Structures are given as C-alpha cells and as structure tokens.
Short mmCIF file of C-alpha atoms in Angstrom, two decimals:
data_model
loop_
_atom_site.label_atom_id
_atom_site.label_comp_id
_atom_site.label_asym_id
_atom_site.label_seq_id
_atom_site.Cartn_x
_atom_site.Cartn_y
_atom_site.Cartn_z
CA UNK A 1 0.00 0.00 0.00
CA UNK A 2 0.83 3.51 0.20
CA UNK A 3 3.61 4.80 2.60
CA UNK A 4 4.81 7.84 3.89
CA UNK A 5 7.71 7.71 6.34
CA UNK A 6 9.06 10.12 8.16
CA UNK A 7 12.38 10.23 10.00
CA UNK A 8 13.71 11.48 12.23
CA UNK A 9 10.53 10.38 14.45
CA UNK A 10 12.34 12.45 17.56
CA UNK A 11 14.87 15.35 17.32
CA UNK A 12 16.41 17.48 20.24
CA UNK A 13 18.41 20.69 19.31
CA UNK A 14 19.63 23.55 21.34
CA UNK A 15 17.56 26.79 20.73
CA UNK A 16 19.55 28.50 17.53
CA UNK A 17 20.19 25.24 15.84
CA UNK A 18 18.60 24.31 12.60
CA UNK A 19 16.29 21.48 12.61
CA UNK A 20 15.05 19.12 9.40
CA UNK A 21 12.79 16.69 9.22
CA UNK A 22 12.61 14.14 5.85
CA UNK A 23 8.99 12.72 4.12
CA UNK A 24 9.61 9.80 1.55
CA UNK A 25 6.61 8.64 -0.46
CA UNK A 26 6.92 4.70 -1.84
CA UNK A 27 4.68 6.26 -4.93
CA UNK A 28 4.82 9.92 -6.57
CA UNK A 29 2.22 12.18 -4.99
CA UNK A 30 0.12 14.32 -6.20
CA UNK A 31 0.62 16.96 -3.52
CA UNK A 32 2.44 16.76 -0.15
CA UNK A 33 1.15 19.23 2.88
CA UNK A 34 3.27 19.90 6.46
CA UNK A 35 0.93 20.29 9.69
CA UNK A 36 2.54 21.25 12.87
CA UNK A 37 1.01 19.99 16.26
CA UNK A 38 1.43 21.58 19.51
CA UNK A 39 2.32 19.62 22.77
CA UNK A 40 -1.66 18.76 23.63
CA UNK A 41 -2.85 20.46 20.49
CA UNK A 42 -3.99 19.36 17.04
CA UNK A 43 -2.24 19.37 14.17
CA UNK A 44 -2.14 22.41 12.11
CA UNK A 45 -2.06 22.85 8.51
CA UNK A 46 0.97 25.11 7.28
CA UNK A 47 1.61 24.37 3.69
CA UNK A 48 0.99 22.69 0.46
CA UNK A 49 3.73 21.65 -2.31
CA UNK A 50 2.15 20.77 -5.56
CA UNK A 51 4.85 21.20 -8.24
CA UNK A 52 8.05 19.13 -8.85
CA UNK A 53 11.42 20.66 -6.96
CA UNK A 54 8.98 23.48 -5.73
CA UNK A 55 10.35 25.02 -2.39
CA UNK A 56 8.68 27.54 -0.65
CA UNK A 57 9.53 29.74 2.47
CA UNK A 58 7.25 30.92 5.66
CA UNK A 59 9.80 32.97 7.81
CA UNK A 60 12.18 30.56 9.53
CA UNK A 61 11.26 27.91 7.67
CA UNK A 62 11.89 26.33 4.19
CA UNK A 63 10.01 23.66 2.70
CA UNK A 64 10.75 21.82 -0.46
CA UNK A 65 9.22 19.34 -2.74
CA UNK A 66 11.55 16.29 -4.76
CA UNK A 67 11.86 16.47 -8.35
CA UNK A 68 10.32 13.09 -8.35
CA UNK A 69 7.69 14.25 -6.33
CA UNK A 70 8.23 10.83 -3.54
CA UNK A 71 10.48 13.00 -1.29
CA UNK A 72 9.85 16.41 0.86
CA UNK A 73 11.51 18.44 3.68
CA UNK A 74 10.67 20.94 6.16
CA UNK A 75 13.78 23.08 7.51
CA UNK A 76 13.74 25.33 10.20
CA UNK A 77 16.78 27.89 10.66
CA UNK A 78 17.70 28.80 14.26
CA UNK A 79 15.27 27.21 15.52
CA UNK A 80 13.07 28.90 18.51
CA UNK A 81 11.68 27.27 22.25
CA UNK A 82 8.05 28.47 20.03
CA UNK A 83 9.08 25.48 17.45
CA UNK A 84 8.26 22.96 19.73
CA UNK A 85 5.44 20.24 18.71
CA UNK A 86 5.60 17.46 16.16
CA UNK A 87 5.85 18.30 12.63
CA UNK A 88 3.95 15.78 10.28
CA UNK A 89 3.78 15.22 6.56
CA UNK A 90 0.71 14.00 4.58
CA UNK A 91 0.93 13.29 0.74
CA UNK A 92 -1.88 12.96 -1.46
CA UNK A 93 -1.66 10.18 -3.83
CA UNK A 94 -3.74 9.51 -6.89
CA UNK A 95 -6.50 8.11 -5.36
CA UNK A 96 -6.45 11.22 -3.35
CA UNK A 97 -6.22 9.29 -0.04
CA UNK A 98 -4.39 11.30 2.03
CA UNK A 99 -1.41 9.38 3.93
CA UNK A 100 0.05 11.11 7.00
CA UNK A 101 3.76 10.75 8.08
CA UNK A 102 4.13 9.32 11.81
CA UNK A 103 5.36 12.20 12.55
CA UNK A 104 8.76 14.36 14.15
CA UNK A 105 8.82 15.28 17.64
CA UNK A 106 11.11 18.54 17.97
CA UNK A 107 12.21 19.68 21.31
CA UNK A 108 14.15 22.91 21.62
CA UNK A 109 16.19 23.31 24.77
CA UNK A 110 16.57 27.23 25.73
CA UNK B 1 3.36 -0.23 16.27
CA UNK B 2 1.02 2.63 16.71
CA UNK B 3 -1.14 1.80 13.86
CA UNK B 4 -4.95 3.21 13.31
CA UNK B 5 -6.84 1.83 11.25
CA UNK B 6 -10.23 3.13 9.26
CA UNK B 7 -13.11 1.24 7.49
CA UNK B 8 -14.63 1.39 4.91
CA UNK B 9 -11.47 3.14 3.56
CA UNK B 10 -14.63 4.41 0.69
CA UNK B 11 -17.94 5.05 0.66
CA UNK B 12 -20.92 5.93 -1.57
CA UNK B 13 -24.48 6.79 -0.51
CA UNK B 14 -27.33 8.09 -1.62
CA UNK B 15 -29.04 11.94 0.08
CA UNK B 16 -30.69 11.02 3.28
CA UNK B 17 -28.76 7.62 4.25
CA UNK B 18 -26.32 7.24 6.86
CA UNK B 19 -23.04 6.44 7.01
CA UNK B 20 -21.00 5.01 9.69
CA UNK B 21 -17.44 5.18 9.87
CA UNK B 22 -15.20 3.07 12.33
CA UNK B 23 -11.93 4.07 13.60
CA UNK B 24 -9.39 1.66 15.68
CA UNK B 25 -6.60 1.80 17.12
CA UNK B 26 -5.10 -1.69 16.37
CA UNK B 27 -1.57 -2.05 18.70
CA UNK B 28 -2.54 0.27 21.28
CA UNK B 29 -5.15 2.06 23.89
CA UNK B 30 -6.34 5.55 23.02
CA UNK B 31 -8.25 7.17 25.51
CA UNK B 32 -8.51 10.33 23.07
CA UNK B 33 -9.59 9.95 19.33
CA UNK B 34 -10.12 12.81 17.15
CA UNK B 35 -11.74 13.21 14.35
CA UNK B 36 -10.99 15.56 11.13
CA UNK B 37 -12.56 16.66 7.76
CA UNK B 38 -11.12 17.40 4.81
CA UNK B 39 -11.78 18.90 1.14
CA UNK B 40 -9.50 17.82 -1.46
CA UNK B 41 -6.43 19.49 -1.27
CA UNK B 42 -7.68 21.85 1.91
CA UNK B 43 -6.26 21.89 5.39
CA UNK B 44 -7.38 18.94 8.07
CA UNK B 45 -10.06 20.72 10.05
CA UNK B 46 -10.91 19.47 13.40
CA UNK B 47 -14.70 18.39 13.88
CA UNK B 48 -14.79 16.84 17.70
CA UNK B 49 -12.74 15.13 20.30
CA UNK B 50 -13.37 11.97 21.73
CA UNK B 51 -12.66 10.71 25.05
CA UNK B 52 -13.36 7.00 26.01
CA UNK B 53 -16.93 6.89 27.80
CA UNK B 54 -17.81 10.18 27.75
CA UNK B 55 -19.24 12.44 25.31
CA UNK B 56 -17.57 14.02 22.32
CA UNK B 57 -16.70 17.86 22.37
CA UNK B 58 -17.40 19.55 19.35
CA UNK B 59 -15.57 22.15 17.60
CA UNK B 60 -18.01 25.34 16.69
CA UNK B 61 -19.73 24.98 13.89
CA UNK B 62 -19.93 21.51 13.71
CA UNK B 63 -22.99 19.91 14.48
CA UNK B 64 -23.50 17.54 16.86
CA UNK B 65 -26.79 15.86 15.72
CA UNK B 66 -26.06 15.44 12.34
CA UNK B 67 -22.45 13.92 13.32
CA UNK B 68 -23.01 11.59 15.76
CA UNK B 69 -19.40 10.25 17.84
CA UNK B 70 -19.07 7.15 20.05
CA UNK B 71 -16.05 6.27 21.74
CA UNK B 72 -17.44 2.96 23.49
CA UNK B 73 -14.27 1.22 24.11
CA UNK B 74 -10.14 2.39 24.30
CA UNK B 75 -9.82 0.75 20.76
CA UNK B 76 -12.42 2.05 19.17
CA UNK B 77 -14.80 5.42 17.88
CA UNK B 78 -17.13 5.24 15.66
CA UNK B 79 -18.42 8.54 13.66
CA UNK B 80 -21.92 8.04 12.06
CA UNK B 81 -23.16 11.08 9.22
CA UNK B 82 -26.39 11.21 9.39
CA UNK B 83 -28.79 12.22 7.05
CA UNK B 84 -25.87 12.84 4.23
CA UNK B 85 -26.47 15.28 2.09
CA UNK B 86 -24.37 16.11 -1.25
CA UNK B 87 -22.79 18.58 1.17
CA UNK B 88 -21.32 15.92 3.45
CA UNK B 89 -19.20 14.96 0.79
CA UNK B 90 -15.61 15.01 1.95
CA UNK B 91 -12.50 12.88 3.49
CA UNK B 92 -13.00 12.15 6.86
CA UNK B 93 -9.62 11.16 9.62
CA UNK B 94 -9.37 9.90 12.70
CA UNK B 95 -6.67 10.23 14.74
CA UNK B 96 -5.67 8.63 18.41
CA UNK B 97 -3.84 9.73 21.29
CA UNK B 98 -2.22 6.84 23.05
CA UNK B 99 -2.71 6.26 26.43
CA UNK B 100 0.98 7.04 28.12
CA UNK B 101 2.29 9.50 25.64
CA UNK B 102 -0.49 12.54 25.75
CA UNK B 103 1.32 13.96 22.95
CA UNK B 104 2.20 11.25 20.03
CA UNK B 105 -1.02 11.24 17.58
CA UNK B 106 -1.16 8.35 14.92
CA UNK B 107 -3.87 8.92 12.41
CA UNK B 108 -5.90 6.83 10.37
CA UNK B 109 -5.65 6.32 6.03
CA UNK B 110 -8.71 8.10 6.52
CA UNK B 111 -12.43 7.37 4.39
CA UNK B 112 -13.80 9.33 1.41
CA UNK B 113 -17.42 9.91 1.82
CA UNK B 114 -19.43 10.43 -1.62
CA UNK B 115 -23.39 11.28 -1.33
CA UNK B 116 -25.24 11.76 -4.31
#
C-alpha cells in the first residue's frame, strides 16, 4: 500500500540550531502538505507543495518538494523554544487518499 | 506499532442515508480519538474530540446531531453522518492519542465519503 515515512521520528536541538525533518513517499504524490502539532494540540495545517522541486519559504522555515515528487523536507533555521510540537507530513496520492507521516517530535532546549 | 486503522477506507451513498465510519486503534489504547474533515487538497479541520466513555466535544460549527461520535471502548470510535447530504461529501480522519504518551497522535488512512 501507500507509505509515507518520516524520520527522524524524535529530534532534540539547542535553541539557535537548525532542525530538518525528511517525508519519503513509496509512490509519486500528487501533492504533499506539512501540519505542525502543539504539545496537547492538534495538528495544524501550514503548507501545500504541488509542483516538482517546488520550495517555498514561511519565515524561519523552508520547505521543499523532490523532483520526483516521492520526497519532501521541512527546515527550520535557528530554531526557537516556540518550534516545539511534532511536525507531520501528509501526501496525497492519486486516489487522493491522504497518507500522513508518523510524525517528528522537535524539542528545543533554551 | 502505533497503527490506526479506518473502514470502509470508501464510501458511496445516496441523500438522506447514513453512514457510519469506524476508527481503531489496532496495537494500542487511546483514551482520546479525534476526528478531522477534509476537502480535497484543503487543510485537516478538526470536527470533535473523543474521550473513552464520555461524550464528544465539538468544535463550533460543527454539528452535533447530524455527526453523531461514540467512543465505546479504548480501541475504538465510531463517527456516524447522518442524514448525508451532497454537502457531506468530503475525506473524513481519525486520529488517536495513546494512552501514556499525551502527545504522540497516529492517524488513520482516513475514508472518502461520496453522497449523491
């Protein structure tokens, strides 16, 4: 079936460190979004990638989209105590069942 | 581990039916189970929060009669549309909070919901 992984599944930096976390699709999506979830929140959408080797920026943090359109990151730059929560990725496939990462738990330590 | 599963992964149905969906966590107690709508290619919103054996809280705006939530056992919520209308038509998630980590979240493949 259809897999997303996601690695690093946990991920501790010291506050001003950059942080990434990786998405690999088994088949080419269609789209891949990034949600972030809050420690006892719900996760929250942030972006969308649609085209091939498409990367797109929101402040402090870059996302990009594989020319193959199976792979995606999320990169934060110096990262903040306000970047805590776990970062998922979801990638629509052609089916257009969405398929959520397990997820990357950051912790920032001031 | 931490696998949730969905069913029926699709459905069809015609205006005025209802539709139950099932959600389960399959390796693992959730006490909390949450469940999500989206439109194709929109953001996951939040419709309700389930807590085993008692009642769901709803987000505003969603409403409770027409989507009904039971989270009978620590395995298991069930979300039943009813009444569909065209209107209803969208991709519906689950998601479960395990039982000693309050903050890891494993969500379901989720189930596309088609009402003519």
């Amino acid at each position: 079936g259809q897999q997303v992984m996601q690695i690093p599944q946990y991920q501790h930096v010291q506050e001003g460190e950059d942080f990434t976390t990786y998405c690999n699709s088994s088949t080419t999506l269609s789209n891949i979004q990034w949600y972030k979830q809050r420690p006892g929140g719900h996760p929250v959408f942030l972006i969308q990638l649609v085209k091939s080797g498409e990367v797109k920026k929101q402040k402090r943090l870059t996302f990009q989209f594989g020319e193959a359109k199976k792979n995606s990151s999320l990169h934060i730059t110096a990262t903040q105590t306000t970047d805590v929560g776990t970062y998922f990725c979801a990638g629509y496939h052609r089916s257009y069942q969405l398929t959520f990462g397990k997820g990357t738990k950051l912790s920032v330590i001031p | 581990g931490a696998v949730v599963s969905q069913h029926p992964s699709r459905v069809i149905c015609k205006s005025g039916t209802s539709v139950k969906i099932e959600c389960r966590s399959l390796d693992f107690q959730a006490t909390t189970m949450f469940w999500y709508r989206q439109f194709p290619k929109q953001s996951l919103m939040l419709m309700a929060t389930s807590n085993e054996g008692s009642k769901a809280t709803y987000e505003q705006g969603v409403e409770k009669d027409k989507f009904l939530i039971n989270h009978a056992s620590l395995t298991l919520s069930t979300l039943t549309v009813t009444s569909a209308h065209p209107e209803d038509s969208s991709f519906y998630i689950c998601s479960a909070r395990e039982r000693t980590g309050a903050d890891t979240q494993y969500f379901g493949p989720g189930t596309r919901l088609t009402v003519l």
